[in-house]
PDB file of C-alpha atoms in Angstrom:
ATOM      1  CA  MET A 236      -0.164  16.865 -26.578  1.00 45.00           C
ATOM      2  CA  ALA A 237      -1.333  13.256 -26.263  1.00 59.00           C
ATOM      3  CA  GLY A 238       2.199  12.240 -25.227  1.00 64.00           C
ATOM      4  CA  GLY A 239       2.150  14.841 -22.474  1.00 65.00           C
ATOM      5  CA  ARG A 240      -1.160  13.554 -21.129  1.00 69.00           C
ATOM      6  CA  ARG A 241       0.179  10.009 -21.264  1.00 69.00           C
ATOM      7  CA  ALA A 242       3.262  11.085 -19.240  1.00 62.00           C
ATOM      8  CA  VAL A 243       1.033  12.719 -16.619  1.00 61.00           C
ATOM      9  CA  ALA A 244      -1.164   9.611 -16.498  1.00 72.00           C
ATOM     10  CA  VAL A 245       1.836   7.331 -15.977  1.00 73.00           C
ATOM     11  CA  SER A 246       3.360   9.673 -13.391  1.00 80.00           C
ATOM     12  CA  HIS A 247       0.011   9.577 -11.562  1.00 86.00           C
ATOM     13  CA  LEU A 248      -0.448   5.843 -11.893  1.00 94.00           C
ATOM     14  CA  ALA A 249       2.910   4.869 -10.358  1.00 95.00           C
ATOM     15  CA  PRO A 250       2.313   6.417  -6.907  1.00 96.00           C
ATOM     16  CA  VAL A 251      -1.290   5.179  -6.894  1.00 96.00           C
ATOM     17  CA  LEU A 252      -0.253   1.601  -7.619  1.00 97.00           C
ATOM     18  CA  LEU A 253       2.766   1.540  -5.326  1.00 98.00           C
ATOM     19  CA  THR A 254       0.912   3.161  -2.414  1.00 98.00           C
ATOM     20  CA  GLY A 255      -1.969   0.753  -3.034  1.00 98.00           C
ATOM     21  CA  THR A 256       0.377  -2.240  -3.165  1.00 98.00           C
ATOM     22  CA  VAL A 257       1.955  -1.398   0.187  1.00 98.00           C
ATOM     23  CA  ALA A 258      -1.502  -0.632   1.613  1.00 98.00           C
ATOM     24  CA  LEU A 259      -2.761  -4.045   0.492  1.00 98.00           C
ATOM     25  CA  TYR A 260       0.322  -5.774   1.820  1.00 98.00           C
ATOM     26  CA  MET A 261       0.140  -4.093   5.222  1.00 98.00           C
ATOM     27  CA  ALA A 262      -3.609  -4.754   5.463  1.00 98.00           C
ATOM     28  CA  LEU A 263      -3.020  -8.450   4.756  1.00 98.00           C
ATOM     29  CA  VAL A 264      -0.157  -8.596   7.268  1.00 98.00           C
ATOM     30  CA  ALA A 265      -2.285  -6.986   9.977  1.00 98.00           C
ATOM     31  CA  PHE A 266      -5.277  -9.160   9.091  1.00 98.00           C
ATOM     32  CA  GLY A 267      -3.135 -12.287   9.240  1.00 98.00           C
ATOM     33  CA  ASN A 268      -1.670 -11.326  12.590  1.00 98.00           C
ATOM     34  CA  ILE A 269      -5.113 -10.614  14.019  1.00 98.00           C
ATOM     35  CA  THR A 270      -6.858 -13.722  12.665  1.00 98.00           C
ATOM     36  CA  ASP A 271      -3.914 -16.085  13.212  1.00 97.00           C
ATOM     37  CA  PHE A 272      -2.577 -14.440  16.358  1.00 97.00           C
ATOM     38  CA  ASP A 273      -0.509 -17.343  17.665  1.00 97.00           C
ATOM     39  CA  THR A 274       1.697 -17.916  14.603  1.00 93.00           C
ATOM     40  CA  ASN A 275       3.604 -14.649  14.732  1.00 95.00           C
ATOM     41  CA  ARG A 276       3.163 -14.379  18.480  1.00 98.00           C
ATOM     42  CA  ALA A 277       5.567 -17.322  18.684  1.00 97.00           C
ATOM     43  CA  PHE A 278       7.991 -15.419  16.435  1.00 97.00           C
ATOM     44  CA  VAL A 279       7.905 -12.338  18.663  1.00 98.00           C
ATOM     45  CA  GLN A 280       8.218 -14.426  21.815  1.00 98.00           C
ATOM     46  CA  HIS A 281      11.305 -16.282  20.570  1.00 98.00           C
ATOM     47  CA  VAL A 282      12.991 -13.139  19.262  1.00 98.00           C
ATOM     48  CA  LEU A 283      12.409 -11.252  22.521  1.00 98.00           C
ATOM     49  CA  ALA A 284      13.381 -14.253  24.688  1.00 98.00           C
ATOM     50  CA  MET A 285      16.556 -14.691  22.597  1.00 98.00           C
ATOM     51  CA  ASP A 286      16.195 -18.432  23.190  1.00 98.00           C
ATOM     52  CA  THR A 287      17.530 -19.448  19.769  1.00 97.00           C
ATOM     53  CA  THR A 288      20.546 -17.113  19.714  1.00 98.00           C
ATOM     54  CA  PHE A 289      24.118 -17.981  20.675  1.00 97.00           C
ATOM     55  CA  LYS A 290      23.110 -17.200  24.291  1.00 96.00           C
ATOM     56  CA  ASP A 291      26.144 -15.045  24.907  1.00 96.00           C
ATOM     57  CA  PRO A 292      26.004 -14.017  28.596  1.00 96.00           C
ATOM     58  CA  ASP A 293      27.049 -10.504  27.613  1.00 97.00           C
ATOM     59  CA  LEU A 294      23.833 -10.177  25.546  1.00 97.00           C
ATOM     60  CA  MET A 295      21.274 -12.333  27.342  1.00 98.00           C
ATOM     61  CA  TRP A 296      20.461  -9.624  29.877  1.00 98.00           C
ATOM     62  CA  ARG A 297      18.533  -7.986  27.011  1.00 98.00           C
ATOM     63  CA  ALA A 298      16.101 -10.914  26.731  1.00 98.00           C
ATOM     64  CA  ILE A 299      12.451 -10.324  27.590  1.00 98.00           C
ATOM     65  CA  THR A 300      10.927 -13.546  28.870  1.00 98.00           C
ATOM     66  CA  SER A 301       7.781 -12.083  30.433  1.00 98.00           C
ATOM     67  CA  ARG A 302       4.772 -13.358  28.449  1.00 98.00           C
ATOM     68  CA  PRO A 303       2.700 -10.202  29.169  1.00 98.00           C
ATOM     69  CA  LEU A 304       5.538  -7.977  27.930  1.00 98.00           C
ATOM     70  CA  GLN A 305       6.030 -10.139  24.852  1.00 98.00           C
ATOM     71  CA  ASP A 306       2.292 -10.023  24.133  1.00 98.00           C
ATOM     72  CA  ALA A 307       2.253  -6.247  24.646  1.00 98.00           C
ATOM     73  CA  ALA A 308       5.078  -5.870  22.124  1.00 98.00           C
ATOM     74  CA  TYR A 309       3.218  -8.072  19.624  1.00 98.00           C
ATOM     75  CA  ILE A 310      -0.033  -6.163  20.062  1.00 98.00           C
ATOM     76  CA  ALA A 311       1.870  -2.899  19.563  1.00 98.00           C
ATOM     77  CA  ILE A 312       3.300  -4.286  16.311  1.00 98.00           C
ATOM     78  CA  ILE A 313      -0.169  -5.283  15.104  1.00 98.00           C
ATOM     79  CA  ALA A 314      -1.589  -1.874  16.062  1.00 98.00           C
ATOM     80  CA  TRP A 315       1.218  -0.154  14.136  1.00 98.00           C
ATOM     81  CA  GLU A 316       0.661  -2.400  11.104  1.00 98.00           C
ATOM     82  CA  THR A 317      -3.082  -1.687  11.211  1.00 98.00           C
ATOM     83  CA  ALA A 318      -2.538   2.065  11.505  1.00 99.00           C
ATOM     84  CA  ALA A 319      -0.022   2.059   8.630  1.00 99.00           C
ATOM     85  CA  ALA A 320      -2.440   0.058   6.474  1.00 98.00           C
ATOM     86  CA  ALA A 321      -5.306   2.466   7.238  1.00 98.00           C
ATOM     87  CA  VAL A 322      -3.174   5.530   6.426  1.00 98.00           C
ATOM     88  CA  LEU A 323      -2.025   3.941   3.154  1.00 98.00           C
ATOM     89  CA  VAL A 324      -5.558   2.912   2.141  1.00 98.00           C
ATOM     90  CA  VAL A 325      -6.744   6.496   2.618  1.00 98.00           C
ATOM     91  CA  ALA A 326      -3.673   7.788   0.794  1.00 98.00           C
ATOM     92  CA  THR A 327      -4.401   5.460  -2.136  1.00 98.00           C
ATOM     93  CA  ALA A 328      -7.965   6.746  -2.320  1.00 97.00           C
ATOM     94  CA  LEU A 329      -6.686  10.327  -2.272  1.00 97.00           C
ATOM     95  CA  TRP A 330      -4.230   9.533  -5.086  1.00 96.00           C
ATOM     96  CA  VAL A 331      -7.125   8.147  -7.136  1.00 95.00           C
ATOM     97  CA  LEU A 332      -9.041  11.370  -6.467  1.00 95.00           C
ATOM     98  CA  ARG A 333      -5.917  13.348  -7.383  1.00 91.00           C
ATOM     99  CA  ARG A 334      -5.718  15.244  -4.104  1.00 93.00           C
ATOM    100  CA  GLU A 335      -2.493  16.893  -2.998  1.00 85.00           C
ATOM    101  CA  ARG A 336      -2.867  15.462   0.507  1.00 96.00           C
ATOM    102  CA  ALA A 337      -2.273  12.048  -1.055  1.00 96.00           C
ATOM    103  CA  ARG A 338       1.449  12.673  -1.246  1.00 96.00           C
ATOM    104  CA  ARG A 339       1.744  13.698   2.435  1.00 97.00           C
ATOM    105  CA  LEU A 340      -0.442  10.849   3.673  1.00 98.00           C
ATOM    106  CA  ALA A 341       1.303   8.278   1.487  1.00 98.00           C
ATOM    107  CA  ALA A 342       4.665   9.510   2.758  1.00 98.00           C
ATOM    108  CA  LEU A 343       3.438   9.206   6.351  1.00 98.00           C
ATOM    109  CA  GLY A 344       2.179   5.656   5.836  1.00 98.00           C
ATOM    110  CA  LEU A 345       5.312   4.573   4.004  1.00 98.00           C
ATOM    111  CA  VAL A 346       7.555   6.056   6.679  1.00 98.00           C
ATOM    112  CA  MET A 347       5.493   4.119   9.240  1.00 99.00           C
ATOM    113  CA  VAL A 348       6.268   0.923   7.343  1.00 99.00           C
ATOM    114  CA  LEU A 349       9.949   1.858   7.103  1.00 98.00           C
ATOM    115  CA  LEU A 350      10.071   2.517  10.864  1.00 98.00           C
ATOM    116  CA  LEU A 351       8.364  -0.779  11.669  1.00 98.00           C
ATOM    117  CA  PHE A 352      10.676  -2.905   9.550  1.00 98.00           C
ATOM    118  CA  GLY A 353      13.813  -0.744   9.820  1.00 98.00           C
ATOM    119  CA  ALA A 354      13.809   0.380  13.442  1.00 98.00           C
ATOM    120  CA  GLY A 355      11.603  -2.417  14.744  1.00 98.00           C
ATOM    121  CA  PHE A 356      12.801  -5.519  12.969  1.00 98.00           C
ATOM    122  CA  LEU A 357      16.298  -4.700  11.657  1.00 98.00           C
ATOM    123  CA  ALA A 358      17.577  -2.539  14.511  1.00 98.00           C
ATOM    124  CA  ILE A 359      15.694  -3.697  17.596  1.00 98.00           C
ATOM    125  CA  GLY A 360      14.932  -7.287  16.631  1.00 98.00           C
ATOM    126  CA  GLY A 361      18.008  -7.906  14.531  1.00 98.00           C
ATOM    127  CA  GLU A 362      20.659  -6.184  16.597  1.00 98.00           C
ATOM    128  CA  TRP A 363      19.335  -5.544  20.116  1.00 98.00           C
ATOM    129  CA  PHE A 364      17.733  -8.978  20.454  1.00 98.00           C
ATOM    130  CA  ALA A 365      20.355 -10.628  18.185  1.00 98.00           C
ATOM    131  CA  MET A 366      17.743 -12.092  15.827  1.00 98.00           C
ATOM    132  CA  TRP A 367      20.498 -12.428  13.224  1.00 98.00           C
ATOM    133  CA  GLN A 368      21.926 -15.265  15.328  1.00 98.00           C
ATOM    134  CA  SER A 369      18.792 -17.404  15.066  1.00 98.00           C
ATOM    135  CA  LYS A 370      18.409 -19.961  12.289  1.00 97.00           C
ATOM    136  CA  THR A 371      14.761 -20.521  13.188  1.00 97.00           C
ATOM    137  CA  TRP A 372      13.360 -17.113  14.205  1.00 97.00           C
ATOM    138  CA  ASN A 373      15.144 -14.721  11.875  1.00 98.00           C
ATOM    139  CA  GLY A 374      12.982 -12.148  10.075  1.00 97.00           C
ATOM    140  CA  LEU A 375      15.782  -9.975   8.715  1.00 98.00           C
ATOM    141  CA  GLU A 376      15.357 -11.045   5.061  1.00 98.00           C
ATOM    142  CA  ALA A 377      11.600 -10.412   5.151  1.00 97.00           C
ATOM    143  CA  ALA A 378      12.141  -7.072   6.891  1.00 98.00           C
ATOM    144  CA  THR A 379      14.646  -6.064   4.218  1.00 98.00           C
ATOM    145  CA  ARG A 380      12.159  -6.902   1.436  1.00 98.00           C
ATOM    146  CA  ASN A 381       9.544  -4.738   3.153  1.00 98.00           C
ATOM    147  CA  ILE A 382      12.003  -1.860   3.518  1.00 98.00           C
ATOM    148  CA  VAL A 383      12.919  -2.071  -0.150  1.00 98.00           C
ATOM    149  CA  LEU A 384       9.256  -2.077  -1.247  1.00 98.00           C
ATOM    150  CA  ALA A 385       8.255   0.803   1.029  1.00 98.00           C
ATOM    151  CA  GLY A 386      11.435   2.727   0.216  1.00 98.00           C
ATOM    152  CA  ILE A 387      10.903   2.497  -3.541  1.00 98.00           C
ATOM    153  CA  ALA A 388       7.262   3.487  -3.109  1.00 98.00           C
ATOM    154  CA  LEU A 389       8.280   6.470  -0.967  1.00 98.00           C
ATOM    155  CA  LEU A 390      10.781   7.615  -3.618  1.00 97.00           C
ATOM    156  CA  VAL A 391       8.164   7.361  -6.354  1.00 96.00           C
ATOM    157  CA  VAL A 392       5.605   9.213  -4.212  1.00 96.00           C
ATOM    158  CA  GLN A 393       8.047  12.002  -3.373  1.00 96.00           C
ATOM    159  CA  LEU A 394       9.392  12.326  -6.909  1.00 94.00           C
ATOM    160  CA  SER A 395       6.050  12.203  -8.718  1.00 89.00           C
ATOM    161  CA  PRO A 396       5.244  15.549 -10.317  1.00 80.00           C
ATOM    162  CA  ALA A 397       2.748  17.891  -8.712  1.00 61.00           C
ATOM    163  CA  ALA A 398       0.740  17.698 -11.938  1.00 46.00           C
ATOM    164  CA  ALA A 399      -0.243  14.191 -10.891  1.00 50.00           C
ATOM    165  CA  THR A 400      -2.618  15.700  -8.337  1.00 51.00           C
ATOM    166  CA  ARG A 401      -5.461  18.170  -8.555  1.00 54.00           C
ATOM    167  CA  GLY A 402      -6.083  21.048  -6.283  1.00 51.00           C
ATOM    168  CA  LYS A 403      -3.956  23.095  -3.956  1.00 46.00           C
ATOM    169  CA  ALA A 404      -1.905  21.751  -1.060  1.00 48.00           C
ATOM    170  CA  GLY A 405      -4.523  22.688   1.518  1.00 45.00           C
ATOM    171  CA  THR A 406      -7.515  21.283  -0.371  1.00 44.00           C
ATOM    172  CA  GLY A 407      -8.829  17.856  -1.084  1.00 43.00           C
TER     173      GLY A 407
END
């Protein structure tokens, strides 16, 4: 029986720790972008302006050089990061409390992270704005790391047994 309890404890600990790790990471990313606004603002500006790409005339019409639009995009990224961090912090707390809602909330937060780095950075930044062409302003490797972390966490969260939580789906 002790082995069974240990298995339940480990199956509960994995989603708690992975959700908490991504929550911490996203909170630090958002905090950094808020407190050191100009560092990553430059990144977003250069990616959107496409000023360090091959400058292929067939692609350059996509460039966004308007500073207000660039800033709006950056603020939207920070807002999304902050929201994802908040959702994941709450999900981590619910995992600790063994509430069934933890799984749904963790999945929501992790999908938010996957959308930000997958759709936002890989697809839109990497392909639409040709970020892959830039030697200086290329965030594809970092985006891929974030996708891998959030993707593994999402798999663990979704595959963790129901016994890892307490209460019914509608409670907690």
